[in-house]
XYZ file of C-alpha atoms in Angstrom:
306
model
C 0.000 0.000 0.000
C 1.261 3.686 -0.880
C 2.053 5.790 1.895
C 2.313 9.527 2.013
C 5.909 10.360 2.911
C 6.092 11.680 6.697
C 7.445 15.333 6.976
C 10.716 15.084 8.898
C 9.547 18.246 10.941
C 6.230 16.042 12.144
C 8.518 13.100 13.394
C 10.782 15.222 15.343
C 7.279 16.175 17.547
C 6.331 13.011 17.755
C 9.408 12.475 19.632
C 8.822 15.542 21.973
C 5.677 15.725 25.356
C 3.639 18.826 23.612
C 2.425 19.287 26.927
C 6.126 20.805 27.959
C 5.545 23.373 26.260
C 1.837 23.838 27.207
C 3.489 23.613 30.991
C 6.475 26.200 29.678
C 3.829 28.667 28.533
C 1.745 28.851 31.626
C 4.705 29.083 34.403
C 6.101 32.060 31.435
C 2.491 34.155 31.938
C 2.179 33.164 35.573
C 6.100 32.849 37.045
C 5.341 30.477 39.576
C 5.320 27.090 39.117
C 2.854 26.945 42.621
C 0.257 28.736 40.234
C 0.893 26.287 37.563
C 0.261 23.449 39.342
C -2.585 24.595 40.793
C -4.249 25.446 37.777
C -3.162 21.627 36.331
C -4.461 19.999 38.975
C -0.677 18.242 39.766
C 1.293 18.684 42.345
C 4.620 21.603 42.588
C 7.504 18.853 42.086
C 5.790 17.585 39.417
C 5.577 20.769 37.335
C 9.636 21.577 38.424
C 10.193 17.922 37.194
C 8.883 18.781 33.838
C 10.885 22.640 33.427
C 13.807 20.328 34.381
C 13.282 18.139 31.164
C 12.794 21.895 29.307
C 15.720 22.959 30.560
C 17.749 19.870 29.351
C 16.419 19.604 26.245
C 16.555 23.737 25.442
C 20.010 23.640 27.234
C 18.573 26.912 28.627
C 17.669 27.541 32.373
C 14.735 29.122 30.743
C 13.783 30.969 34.150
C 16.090 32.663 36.791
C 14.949 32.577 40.334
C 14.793 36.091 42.602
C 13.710 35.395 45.594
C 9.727 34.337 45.669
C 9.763 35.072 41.908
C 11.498 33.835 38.863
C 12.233 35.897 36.142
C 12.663 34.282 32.197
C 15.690 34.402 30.333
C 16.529 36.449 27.025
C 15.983 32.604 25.309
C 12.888 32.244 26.979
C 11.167 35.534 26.184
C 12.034 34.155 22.473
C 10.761 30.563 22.813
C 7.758 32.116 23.926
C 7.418 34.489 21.430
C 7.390 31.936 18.842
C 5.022 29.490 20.480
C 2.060 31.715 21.656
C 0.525 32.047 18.415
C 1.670 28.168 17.397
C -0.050 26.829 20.549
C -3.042 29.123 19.746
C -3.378 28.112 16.545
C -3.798 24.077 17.535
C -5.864 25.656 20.619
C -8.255 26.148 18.084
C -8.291 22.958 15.965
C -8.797 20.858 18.419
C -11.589 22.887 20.388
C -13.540 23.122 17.533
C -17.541 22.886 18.898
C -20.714 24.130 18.919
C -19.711 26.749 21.254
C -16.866 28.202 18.952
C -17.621 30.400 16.186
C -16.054 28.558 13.729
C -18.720 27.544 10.759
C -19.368 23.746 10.338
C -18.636 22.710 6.888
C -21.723 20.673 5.516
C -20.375 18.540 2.315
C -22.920 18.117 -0.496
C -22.043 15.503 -3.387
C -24.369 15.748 -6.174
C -24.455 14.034 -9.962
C -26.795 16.457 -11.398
C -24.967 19.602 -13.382
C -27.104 22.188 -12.451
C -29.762 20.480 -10.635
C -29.494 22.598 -7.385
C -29.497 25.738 -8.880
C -30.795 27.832 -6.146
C -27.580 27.293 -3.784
C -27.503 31.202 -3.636
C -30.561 32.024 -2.124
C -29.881 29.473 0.267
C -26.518 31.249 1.300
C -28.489 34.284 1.521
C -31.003 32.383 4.015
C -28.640 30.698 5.614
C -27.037 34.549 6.198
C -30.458 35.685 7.444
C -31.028 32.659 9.746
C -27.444 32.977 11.289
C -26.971 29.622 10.863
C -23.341 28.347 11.488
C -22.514 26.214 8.063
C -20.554 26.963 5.067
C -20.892 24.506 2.066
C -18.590 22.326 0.122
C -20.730 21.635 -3.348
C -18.937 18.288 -5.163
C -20.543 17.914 -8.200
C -19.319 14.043 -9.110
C -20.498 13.763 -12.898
C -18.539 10.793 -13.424
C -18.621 7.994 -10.921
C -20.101 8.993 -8.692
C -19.327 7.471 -4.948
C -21.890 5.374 -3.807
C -24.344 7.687 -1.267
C -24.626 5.221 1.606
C -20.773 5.029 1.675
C -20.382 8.714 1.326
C -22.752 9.314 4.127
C -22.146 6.197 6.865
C -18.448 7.163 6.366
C -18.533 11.029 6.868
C -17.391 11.910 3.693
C -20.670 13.857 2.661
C -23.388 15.189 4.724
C -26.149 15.181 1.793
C -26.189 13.195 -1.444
C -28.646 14.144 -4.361
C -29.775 11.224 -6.301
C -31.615 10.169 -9.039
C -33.003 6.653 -7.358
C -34.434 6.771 -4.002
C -31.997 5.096 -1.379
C -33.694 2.704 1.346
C -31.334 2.453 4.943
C -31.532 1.914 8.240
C -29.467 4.766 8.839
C -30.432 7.721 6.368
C -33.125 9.015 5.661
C -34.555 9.777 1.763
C -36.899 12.344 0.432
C -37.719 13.331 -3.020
C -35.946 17.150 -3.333
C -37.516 17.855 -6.597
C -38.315 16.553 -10.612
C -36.188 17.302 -13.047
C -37.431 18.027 -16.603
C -35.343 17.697 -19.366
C -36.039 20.069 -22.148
C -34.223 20.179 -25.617
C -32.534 23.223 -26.801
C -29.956 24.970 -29.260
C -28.990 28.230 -30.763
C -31.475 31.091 -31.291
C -29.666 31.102 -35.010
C -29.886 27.884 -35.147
C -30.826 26.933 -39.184
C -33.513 24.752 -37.569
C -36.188 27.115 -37.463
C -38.991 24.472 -35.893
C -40.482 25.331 -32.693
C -40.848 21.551 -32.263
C -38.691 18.577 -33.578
C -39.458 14.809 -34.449
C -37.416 11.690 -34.032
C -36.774 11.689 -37.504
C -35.733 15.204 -37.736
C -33.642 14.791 -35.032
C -31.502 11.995 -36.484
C -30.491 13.875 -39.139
C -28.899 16.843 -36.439
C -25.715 16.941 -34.177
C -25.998 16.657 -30.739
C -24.312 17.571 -27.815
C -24.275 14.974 -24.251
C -23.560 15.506 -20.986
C -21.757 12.727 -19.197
C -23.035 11.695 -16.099
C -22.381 8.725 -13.664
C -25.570 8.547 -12.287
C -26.979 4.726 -13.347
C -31.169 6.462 -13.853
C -29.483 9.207 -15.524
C -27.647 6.687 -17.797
C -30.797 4.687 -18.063
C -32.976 7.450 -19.424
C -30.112 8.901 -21.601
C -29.448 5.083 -23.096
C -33.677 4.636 -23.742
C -33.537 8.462 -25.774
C -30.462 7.215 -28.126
C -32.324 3.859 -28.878
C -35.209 5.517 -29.728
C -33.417 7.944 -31.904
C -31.060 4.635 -33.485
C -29.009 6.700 -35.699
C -28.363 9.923 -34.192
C -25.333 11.579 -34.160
C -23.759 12.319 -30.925
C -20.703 14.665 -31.887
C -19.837 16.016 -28.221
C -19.591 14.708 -24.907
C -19.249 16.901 -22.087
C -19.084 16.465 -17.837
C -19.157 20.013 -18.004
C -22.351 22.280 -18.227
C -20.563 25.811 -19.134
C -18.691 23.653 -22.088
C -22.275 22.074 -23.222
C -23.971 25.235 -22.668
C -20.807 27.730 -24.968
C -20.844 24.498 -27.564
C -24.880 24.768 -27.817
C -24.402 28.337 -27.954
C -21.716 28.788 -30.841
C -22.696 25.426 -33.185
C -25.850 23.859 -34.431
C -26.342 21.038 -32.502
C -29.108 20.109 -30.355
C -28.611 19.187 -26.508
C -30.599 18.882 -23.171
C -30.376 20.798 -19.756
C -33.222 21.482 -17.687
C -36.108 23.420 -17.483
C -34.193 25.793 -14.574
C -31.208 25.606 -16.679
C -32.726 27.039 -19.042
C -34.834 29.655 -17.395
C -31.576 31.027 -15.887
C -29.304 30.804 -19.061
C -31.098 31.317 -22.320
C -30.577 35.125 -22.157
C -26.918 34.441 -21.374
C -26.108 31.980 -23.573
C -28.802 32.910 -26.384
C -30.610 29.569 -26.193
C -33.857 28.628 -27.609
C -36.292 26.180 -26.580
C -37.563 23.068 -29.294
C -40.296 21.077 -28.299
C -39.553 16.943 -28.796
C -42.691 15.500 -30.164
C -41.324 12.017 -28.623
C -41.674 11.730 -25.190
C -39.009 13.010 -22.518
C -38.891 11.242 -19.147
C -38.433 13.578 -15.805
C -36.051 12.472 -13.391
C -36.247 12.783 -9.554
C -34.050 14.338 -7.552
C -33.831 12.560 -4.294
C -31.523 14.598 -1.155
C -30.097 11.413 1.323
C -28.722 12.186 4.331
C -27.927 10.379 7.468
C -31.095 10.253 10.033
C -28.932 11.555 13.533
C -29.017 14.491 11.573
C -32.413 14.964 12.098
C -32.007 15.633 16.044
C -30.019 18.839 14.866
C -32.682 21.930 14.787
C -30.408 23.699 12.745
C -29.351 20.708 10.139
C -32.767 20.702 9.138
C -33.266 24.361 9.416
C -30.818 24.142 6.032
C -32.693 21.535 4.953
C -35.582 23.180 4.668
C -34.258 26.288 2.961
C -32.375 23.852 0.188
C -36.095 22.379 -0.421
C -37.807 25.818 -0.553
C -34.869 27.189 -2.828
C-alpha cells in the first residue's frame, strides 16, 4: 500500500511531550510554578520535574529565580514568542464545537450539473437565519461514490440522487423533478419550434456525461429511440455544453431551470420533442442523527424551498 511520505519536521514532535511546552507557557504568563500546578491539577515537584526536562532539552535555564519570583531568560522571552501564536493556533483545531464560532462545513455531493441551482438564495437564508454552516458543493459527474458510503463514512453530509436510497441509517426524500427540455442556438438553421425523431436523427448533438446509473438509463432509452443519431460532443461540463450549444448547431438537453436562468446568457432557444421526454427525480439522502439537529434541518428546509 502507498504511503504519504512523513514530513521530517512532524517526526521530530512526535518524539517531543507537547504538553512541555503547554506547561512552559503557563509558568512564562504566571512565574510560579505553585500557580501552575494549581491550575493543572498536579502537584509543585511535578511541574519543576517537567521545566527540568525543558531545561535539558533547550540547554537553557529558561527561568532565573529572585527570591519568591522567577524571572525568564533572554531565550525564553524568544521561545515564547514563537510558540504563543503556534499553541493558539492548535488551541483552536482541536476545540472546535458548537460553542466556537467557527462555521461547520456541511459537504454536499451531487451528480446532477445544475440540478441545485438555487444554492444562492440558500446562502443568503442561511445569512439571514445565522446559521453556522458553510458549504462544500462536489458535483461528481462521473462515478459517482456510492451515497450510503459517502454518508455512513462522513465523507458527505447530503447526497442528491436520481433513485431513491432505502437504509436503516439515512433518511430519503424526493428534493424535486427534473425536466429535461431540448434546446440549441437562437440562429440555429432549424427554425422548428418543435422537432421529431426523424428530424432529429439527421442533427448533431451535444451529451452531458453523467455517472448517475437512472441518468444513464434514461439517456441510453432516448439514443435507442433515436437509433441513428449523431452524438458529436460529450461533455461532464455544463458551461462547455452550454458555450458548444451556444456557438454550433447542434441540439442538446439541460433542464427546465437551466434554461430559465441561461437562455438570455447563452442565447438559447427552446424546441419542443414530439417524442416523449422522461423527468427524473431528484432525491436529497442524508444520514437520520441528523435529524435531532434543529439547525441541520433548518438548512434543509431552505435547500427544499430554494
Amino acid at each position: 500500500m502507498k504511503t504519504n511520505t512523513v514530513s521530517d519536521k512532524v517526526l521530530k514532535l512526535a518524539s517531543f511531550n507537547l504538553n512541555l511546552l503547554t506547561t512552559f507557557c503557563l509558568i512564562y504568563s504566571t512565574r510560579s510554578i505553585t500557580e501552575v500546578s494549581e491550575i493543572l491539577e498536579v502537584t509543585p515537584p511535578s511541574i519543576s520535574h517537567s521545566l527540568r526536562k525543558l531545561r535539558l532539552h533547550f540547554e537553557d535555564p529558561l527561568f532565573i529565580r529572585h527570591g519568591n519570583t522567577i524571572t525568564p531568560t533572554v531565550f525564553s522571552d524568544d521561545l515564547y514568542t514563537q510558540l504563543k501564536q503556534s499553541l493558539e493556533i492548535m488551541s483552536d483545531s482541536i476545540g472546535r464545537s458548537k460553542k466556537t464560532n467557527k462555521r461547520e462545513t456541511l459537504v454536499i455531493y451531487s451528480p446532477f450539473s445544475v440540478a441545485v441551482h438555487d444554492l444562492s438564495s440558500t446562502l443568503i437564508k442561511i445569512k439571514e437565519g445565522n446559521l453556522n454552516y458553510k458549504i462544500k458543493y462536489i458535483e461528481t459527474i462521473l462515478g459517482i461514490p456510492d451515497a450510503v458510503d459517502l454518508l455512513n463514512l462522513r465523507k458527505a453530509d447530503i447526497v442528491f440522487s436520481a433513485v431513491p436510497v432505502t437504509s436503516t441509517t439515512l433518511s430519503c426524500v424526493l428534493f424535486r423533478e427534473i425536466t429535461p427540455v431540448m434546446v440549441c442556438r437562437e440562429d440555429n438553421p432549424f427554425k422548428k419550434s418543435s422537432i421529431s425523431a426523424d428530424e432529429l436523427k439527421n442533427m448533431d448533438i451535444v451529451s452531458h456525461l453523467t455517472g448517475d446509473d437512472i441518468i444513464l438509463q434514461r439517456k441510453q432509452s432516448l439514443i435507442a429511440l433515436l437509433k441513428n443519431a449523431h452524438i458529436a460532443f460529450e461533455t461532464n461540463s455544463i458551461m462547455t455544453l452550454l458555450t458548444i450549444l451556444s456557438e454550433t448547431d447542434c441540439f442538446g438537453f439541460i433542464t427546465q431551470e437551466a434554461f430559465t436562468r441561461y437562455h438570455d446568457i447563452f442565447k438559447l432557444r427552446q424546441v419542443t420533442p414530439s417524442f416523449p421526454i422522461q423527468q427524473i427525480n431528484a432525491y436529497v439522502v442524508y444520514r437520520k442523527e441528523q435529524e435531532k439537529k434543529a439547525s441541520f434541518m433548518q438548512f434543509l428546509e431552505m435547500l427544499q424551498d430554494g
